[in-house]
Amino acid sequence: MGLEGKLETLNFSALPSLRVLDLSDNHLHGSIPAAMSSLSKLTSLLLWWLESLWFVTREISPLQMTPVKSLQGNISSQFGVFIAYEYMETGSLGAILRSGERAMELDWVKRVNIIRDIAQALSYLHHDCAPPIVHRDITSNNILLDEEYKACVSDFGISRLLEPNSSHWSMLASTRGYMAPELAYVMRVTENCDVYSFGVVALEVMHGIHPGDLINSLSLSMLVKDVLDPRIPLHMVDPFIKEVLGVILIALQCIDTNPQSRPTMEQVSQRLTYPKSFPISNVHCFH
């Protein structure tokens, strides 16, 4: 059950080193309490929904790989559950893409590198963790960037360990627009669900906004210029055309409606690391 009552009644005296405060699934109101002024390292106050946090934090706290945003600490008490992440200076990928001025800072090199970072993180969760971890809510808002635009996957609020010999978890809790289509009728969570969400995010990074209806019309016969973010001058993509085309082709494979036809995140990460080995001759570029 979530908290109810006035926010100013919460006790923050035991959290002097807290950086990010996440009050989840609570019903609080009132002004920010004066006691929060003692949290000198607090940089962000979050109030969105998060379920089963204590279970999730025990799952992912050992993850120390750079592209996976590890937890700095968590507290469970009668006041609720609190979670602290390392501070990421640049903020979320989604917020930057939605900002016209800030989106211009994301040139094609940065965008390709961000997608590589995300792929590397998911490959680690799926293939290097035992048992594998499925994130289940990969969105642009859950990708955080540091001051050098290094991307990290965060918000494991609905992540789940997949035991090799157990049935797949079936609670539906992914974000609309990023959710794999098979979840609508099968409701079985596998690594393929993350692969689909990754494909949507990759297209969003290239397109500048959520691809939306574009997903249904994408094909190898499309002009690449119709997929790229129009806020960045078209000629600026020329030196990086192979890398950009490689990302688009991989994203198309990841959003295949047949889960079994999607590549694994390990394969995606490898292809993004060595883009010159990926065939692009059958893609129409600009005319």
CSV table of C-alpha atoms in Angstrom, one decimal:
chain,number,residue,atom,x,y,z
A,1,MET,CA,0.0,0.0,0.0
A,2,GLY,CA,1.3,3.4,-0.9
A,3,LEU,CA,1.8,6.3,1.5
A,4,GLU,CA,-1.0,8.7,2.2
A,5,GLY,CA,-1.0,12.1,3.8
A,6,LYS,CA,1.2,15.2,3.8
A,7,LEU,CA,4.6,15.1,2.2
A,8,GLU,CA,6.1,17.3,4.9
A,9,THR,CA,5.4,14.5,7.5
A,10,LEU,CA,8.1,12.3,6.0
A,11,ASN,CA,11.4,12.0,7.9
A,12,PHE,CA,14.6,12.5,5.8
A,13,SER,CA,17.1,12.8,8.6
A,14,ALA,CA,18.5,9.3,8.0
A,15,LEU,CA,19.3,10.1,4.3
A,16,PRO,CA,22.1,12.7,4.3
A,17,SER,CA,23.8,11.3,1.2
A,18,LEU,CA,20.7,10.8,-0.9
A,19,ARG,CA,21.1,11.9,-4.5
A,20,VAL,CA,17.8,10.9,-6.2
A,21,LEU,CA,14.6,10.5,-4.2
A,22,ASP,CA,11.9,8.3,-5.7
A,23,LEU,CA,8.6,8.1,-3.9
A,24,SER,CA,6.6,5.4,-5.7
A,25,ASP,CA,3.0,4.4,-5.8
A,26,ASN,CA,2.2,6.9,-3.0
A,27,HIS,CA,-0.6,9.4,-2.4
A,28,LEU,CA,1.1,12.4,-0.9
A,29,HIS,CA,0.2,16.1,-0.9
A,30,GLY,CA,1.5,19.3,0.5
A,31,SER,CA,4.7,21.4,0.2
A,32,ILE,CA,8.2,20.1,0.0
A,33,PRO,CA,9.3,19.8,3.7
A,34,ALA,CA,12.0,22.1,5.0
A,35,ALA,CA,13.9,19.0,6.3
A,36,MET,CA,14.8,18.2,2.7
A,37,SER,CA,17.2,21.1,2.8
A,38,SER,CA,19.5,18.9,4.8
A,39,LEU,CA,19.8,16.6,1.7
A,40,SER,CA,22.7,18.5,0.3
A,41,LYS,CA,23.4,15.9,-2.4
A,42,LEU,CA,19.8,15.6,-3.6
A,43,THR,CA,19.5,16.4,-7.3
A,44,SER,CA,16.2,15.0,-8.3
A,45,LEU,CA,12.8,14.2,-6.7
A,46,LEU,CA,10.8,11.6,-8.6
A,47,LEU,CA,7.2,10.7,-7.9
A,48,TRP,CA,6.2,8.2,-10.6
A,49,TRP,CA,4.8,4.7,-10.2
A,50,LEU,CA,7.2,1.9,-9.3
A,51,GLU,CA,6.3,-1.6,-8.2
A,52,SER,CA,8.1,-4.2,-6.1
A,53,LEU,CA,11.1,-2.0,-5.8
A,54,TRP,CA,12.7,-3.8,-2.9
A,55,PHE,CA,12.7,-7.1,-4.9
A,56,VAL,CA,14.0,-5.4,-8.0
A,57,THR,CA,16.9,-3.6,-6.2
A,58,ARG,CA,18.1,-6.8,-4.7
A,59,GLU,CA,18.2,-8.3,-8.2
A,60,ILE,CA,20.2,-5.6,-9.9
A,61,SER,CA,22.4,-4.1,-7.2
A,62,PRO,CA,25.4,-6.2,-8.1
A,63,LEU,CA,25.4,-4.8,-11.7
A,64,GLN,CA,28.4,-2.6,-12.0
A,65,MET,CA,28.8,-2.5,-15.8
A,66,THR,CA,28.9,1.1,-17.0
A,67,PRO,CA,25.9,1.0,-19.5
A,68,VAL,CA,23.6,-0.4,-16.7
A,69,LYS,CA,22.9,2.3,-14.2
A,70,SER,CA,23.6,0.6,-10.8
A,71,LEU,CA,21.9,1.6,-7.6
A,72,GLN,CA,23.7,3.7,-5.1
A,73,GLY,CA,21.4,2.5,-2.3
A,74,ASN,CA,17.8,2.0,-1.2
A,75,ILE,CA,15.8,2.2,2.1
A,76,SER,CA,12.6,0.4,3.0
A,77,SER,CA,10.7,1.7,6.0
A,78,GLN,CA,7.3,2.7,7.3
A,79,PHE,CA,7.7,5.9,5.2
A,80,GLY,CA,7.9,3.9,2.0
A,81,VAL,CA,10.7,2.8,-0.4
A,82,PHE,CA,13.4,5.1,-1.5
A,83,ILE,CA,15.9,4.6,-4.3
A,84,ALA,CA,19.1,6.5,-5.2
A,85,TYR,CA,20.9,6.4,-8.5
A,86,GLU,CA,24.2,7.9,-9.5
A,87,TYR,CA,23.5,11.4,-10.9
A,88,MET,CA,23.5,11.7,-14.7
A,89,GLU,CA,24.3,15.2,-15.7
A,90,THR,CA,22.6,15.4,-19.1
A,91,GLY,CA,19.3,13.8,-18.1
A,92,SER,CA,17.1,11.5,-20.0
A,93,LEU,CA,17.4,10.8,-23.7
A,94,GLY,CA,13.7,11.3,-24.2
A,95,ALA,CA,13.8,14.8,-22.7
A,96,ILE,CA,16.6,15.8,-25.0
A,97,LEU,CA,14.9,14.5,-28.1
A,98,ARG,CA,11.8,16.4,-27.2
A,99,SER,CA,13.7,19.7,-26.9
A,100,GLY,CA,14.5,21.3,-30.2
A,101,GLU,CA,17.6,23.1,-29.0
A,102,ARG,CA,19.1,20.3,-27.0
A,103,ALA,CA,18.3,17.7,-29.7
A,104,MET,CA,20.6,19.6,-32.0
A,105,GLU,CA,23.5,18.7,-29.6
A,106,LEU,CA,22.9,15.1,-30.6
A,107,ASP,CA,24.8,14.8,-33.8
A,108,TRP,CA,24.9,11.5,-35.7
A,109,VAL,CA,28.1,10.3,-34.0
A,110,LYS,CA,26.5,10.8,-30.6
A,111,ARG,CA,23.2,9.2,-31.6
A,112,VAL,CA,24.9,6.1,-33.0
A,113,ASN,CA,27.1,5.8,-29.9
A,114,ILE,CA,24.0,6.1,-27.6
A,115,ILE,CA,22.3,3.3,-29.5
A,116,ARG,CA,25.5,1.1,-29.1
A,117,ASP,CA,25.6,1.8,-25.4
A,118,ILE,CA,21.9,0.7,-25.0
A,119,ALA,CA,22.6,-2.4,-27.0
A,120,GLN,CA,25.6,-3.3,-25.0
A,121,ALA,CA,23.7,-2.8,-21.7
A,122,LEU,CA,20.8,-5.1,-22.8
A,123,SER,CA,23.2,-7.6,-24.2
A,124,TYR,CA,24.8,-7.7,-20.7
A,125,LEU,CA,21.5,-8.2,-19.0
A,126,HIS,CA,20.3,-10.9,-21.4
A,127,HIS,CA,23.5,-12.8,-21.9
A,128,ASP,CA,26.0,-12.1,-19.1
A,129,CYS,CA,23.7,-12.3,-16.1
A,130,ALA,CA,22.7,-15.7,-14.7
A,131,PRO,CA,19.8,-16.0,-14.8
A,132,PRO,CA,19.1,-13.4,-17.5
A,133,ILE,CA,17.3,-10.1,-16.6
A,134,VAL,CA,14.6,-8.8,-18.9
A,135,HIS,CA,14.1,-5.0,-18.3
A,136,ARG,CA,10.6,-4.9,-19.7
A,137,ASP,CA,10.3,-1.1,-20.0
A,138,ILE,CA,13.0,0.1,-22.4
A,139,THR,CA,12.0,3.6,-23.5
A,140,SER,CA,13.8,6.8,-24.3
A,141,ASN,CA,12.8,8.2,-20.9
A,142,ASN,CA,14.6,5.3,-19.2
A,143,ILE,CA,17.9,6.0,-20.9
A,144,LEU,CA,20.1,8.4,-18.9
A,145,LEU,CA,23.1,10.3,-20.3
A,146,ASP,CA,26.1,11.6,-18.5
A,147,GLU,CA,28.0,14.8,-19.4
A,148,GLU,CA,29.8,13.0,-22.2
A,149,TYR,CA,26.6,11.6,-23.6
A,150,LYS,CA,27.4,8.1,-22.5
A,151,ALA,CA,24.1,6.3,-22.3
A,152,CYS,CA,23.0,4.1,-19.3
A,153,VAL,CA,19.9,2.0,-18.9
A,154,SER,CA,17.9,2.8,-15.8
A,155,ASP,CA,14.5,2.3,-14.1
A,156,PHE,CA,14.4,-1.3,-13.3
A,157,GLY,CA,11.0,-0.9,-11.6
A,158,ILE,CA,9.4,-3.7,-13.6
A,159,SER,CA,12.4,-5.8,-14.5
A,160,ARG,CA,12.4,-9.5,-13.9
A,161,LEU,CA,14.8,-12.3,-13.6
A,162,LEU,CA,14.1,-15.2,-15.9
A,163,GLU,CA,14.8,-18.5,-14.3
A,164,PRO,CA,15.9,-21.0,-17.0
A,165,ASN,CA,13.4,-23.7,-15.9
A,166,SER,CA,10.5,-21.5,-15.0
A,167,SER,CA,7.5,-20.2,-17.0
A,168,HIS,CA,7.9,-16.7,-18.4
A,169,TRP,CA,6.5,-13.9,-16.3
A,170,SER,CA,3.2,-12.7,-17.6
A,171,MET,CA,2.3,-9.4,-15.8
A,172,LEU,CA,1.8,-6.7,-18.4
A,173,ALA,CA,3.4,-3.5,-17.4
A,174,SER,CA,5.4,-2.1,-20.4
A,175,THR,CA,5.0,1.4,-21.7
A,176,ARG,CA,2.6,1.9,-24.6
A,177,GLY,CA,4.3,2.6,-27.9
A,178,TYR,CA,7.4,0.5,-26.9
A,179,MET,CA,5.7,-2.7,-26.0
A,180,ALA,CA,6.2,-5.8,-28.2
A,181,PRO,CA,3.0,-6.6,-30.1
A,182,GLU,CA,2.9,-10.2,-29.0
A,183,LEU,CA,2.4,-9.1,-25.4
A,184,ALA,CA,-1.1,-7.9,-26.3
A,185,TYR,CA,-2.3,-11.5,-26.9
A,186,VAL,CA,0.3,-13.9,-25.5
A,187,MET,CA,1.4,-11.9,-22.4
A,188,ARG,CA,4.6,-13.9,-22.0
A,189,VAL,CA,7.7,-11.9,-21.3
A,190,THR,CA,11.0,-13.0,-23.0
A,191,GLU,CA,14.2,-11.2,-24.0
A,192,ASN,CA,12.6,-10.7,-27.4
A,193,CYS,CA,10.3,-8.1,-25.8
A,194,ASP,CA,13.3,-6.0,-24.9
A,195,VAL,CA,14.7,-6.4,-28.4
A,196,TYR,CA,11.5,-4.9,-29.9
A,197,SER,CA,11.5,-2.0,-27.4
A,198,PHE,CA,15.2,-1.4,-28.3
A,199,GLY,CA,14.3,-1.2,-32.0
A,200,VAL,CA,11.6,1.4,-31.3
A,201,VAL,CA,14.1,3.5,-29.2
A,202,ALA,CA,16.8,3.2,-31.9
A,203,LEU,CA,14.3,4.5,-34.6
A,204,GLU,CA,13.3,7.3,-32.2
A,205,VAL,CA,16.9,8.4,-31.8
A,206,MET,CA,17.3,8.4,-35.6
A,207,HIS,CA,13.9,10.0,-36.3
A,208,GLY,CA,14.0,12.5,-33.5
A,209,ILE,CA,10.5,11.6,-32.3
A,210,HIS,CA,8.7,8.4,-31.4
A,211,PRO,CA,8.3,6.6,-34.8
A,212,GLY,CA,4.6,5.9,-34.2
A,213,ASP,CA,2.8,5.1,-37.4
A,214,LEU,CA,6.2,5.1,-39.2
A,215,ILE,CA,6.8,1.7,-37.8
A,216,ASN,CA,4.0,0.1,-39.8
A,217,SER,CA,5.3,1.7,-43.1
A,218,LEU,CA,9.0,1.1,-42.7
A,219,SER,CA,10.7,-1.0,-45.3
A,220,LEU,CA,14.0,-1.3,-47.1
A,221,SER,CA,12.5,0.6,-50.1
A,222,MET,CA,12.0,3.8,-48.0
A,223,LEU,CA,14.4,6.7,-48.5
A,224,VAL,CA,16.7,7.0,-45.5
A,225,LYS,CA,16.1,10.8,-45.4
A,226,ASP,CA,12.4,10.0,-44.5
A,227,VAL,CA,13.6,8.2,-41.4
A,228,LEU,CA,16.3,10.7,-40.2
A,229,ASP,CA,15.6,13.6,-37.8
A,230,PRO,CA,14.8,16.7,-40.1
A,231,ARG,CA,16.3,19.0,-37.5
A,232,ILE,CA,19.8,18.0,-38.4
A,233,PRO,CA,20.9,19.1,-41.9
A,234,LEU,CA,20.9,16.1,-44.3
A,235,HIS,CA,24.4,16.7,-45.5
A,236,MET,CA,25.8,16.1,-42.0
A,237,VAL,CA,25.0,12.4,-42.2
A,238,ASP,CA,27.2,11.8,-45.3
A,239,PRO,CA,30.5,11.0,-43.4
A,240,PHE,CA,28.6,8.5,-41.2
A,241,ILE,CA,26.2,7.0,-43.7
A,242,LYS,CA,27.3,3.4,-43.1
A,243,GLU,CA,26.9,3.6,-39.4
A,244,VAL,CA,23.5,5.3,-39.7
A,245,LEU,CA,22.2,2.8,-42.2
A,246,GLY,CA,23.4,0.0,-40.1
A,247,VAL,CA,21.4,1.3,-37.1
A,248,ILE,CA,18.3,1.6,-39.3
A,249,LEU,CA,18.6,-1.9,-40.7
A,250,ILE,CA,19.1,-3.4,-37.2
A,251,ALA,CA,16.2,-1.5,-35.9
A,252,LEU,CA,14.0,-2.9,-38.6
A,253,GLN,CA,15.0,-6.4,-37.7
A,254,CYS,CA,14.3,-5.7,-34.0
A,255,ILE,CA,10.7,-4.6,-34.6
A,256,ASP,CA,9.8,-7.6,-36.7
A,257,THR,CA,6.3,-8.7,-35.6
A,258,ASN,CA,7.6,-12.3,-35.4
A,259,PRO,CA,9.5,-12.5,-32.1
A,260,GLN,CA,11.6,-15.5,-33.4
A,261,SER,CA,12.8,-13.4,-36.3
A,262,ARG,CA,14.4,-10.7,-34.2
A,263,PRO,CA,18.1,-10.8,-33.5
A,264,THR,CA,19.4,-11.3,-29.9
A,265,MET,CA,20.8,-8.3,-28.2
A,266,GLU,CA,24.2,-9.9,-28.3
A,267,GLN,CA,23.9,-10.1,-32.1
A,268,VAL,CA,22.7,-6.5,-32.2
A,269,SER,CA,25.6,-5.3,-30.0
A,270,GLN,CA,28.1,-7.1,-32.2
A,271,ARG,CA,26.7,-5.7,-35.5
A,272,LEU,CA,26.7,-2.2,-34.1
A,273,THR,CA,30.3,-2.6,-33.0
A,274,TYR,CA,31.3,-3.7,-36.5
A,275,PRO,CA,28.9,-1.9,-38.8
A,276,LYS,CA,31.1,-2.2,-41.9
A,277,SER,CA,30.4,-6.0,-41.9
A,278,PHE,CA,26.7,-5.4,-42.1
A,279,PRO,CA,25.2,-5.5,-45.7
A,280,ILE,CA,23.6,-2.2,-46.8
A,281,SER,CA,23.7,-2.3,-50.5
A,282,ASN,CA,19.9,-2.9,-50.8
A,283,VAL,CA,18.9,0.3,-49.0
A,284,HIS,CA,17.8,3.4,-50.9
A,285,CYS,CA,19.7,6.4,-49.5
A,286,PHE,CA,18.4,9.7,-50.7
A,287,HIS,CA,17.1,9.4,-54.2
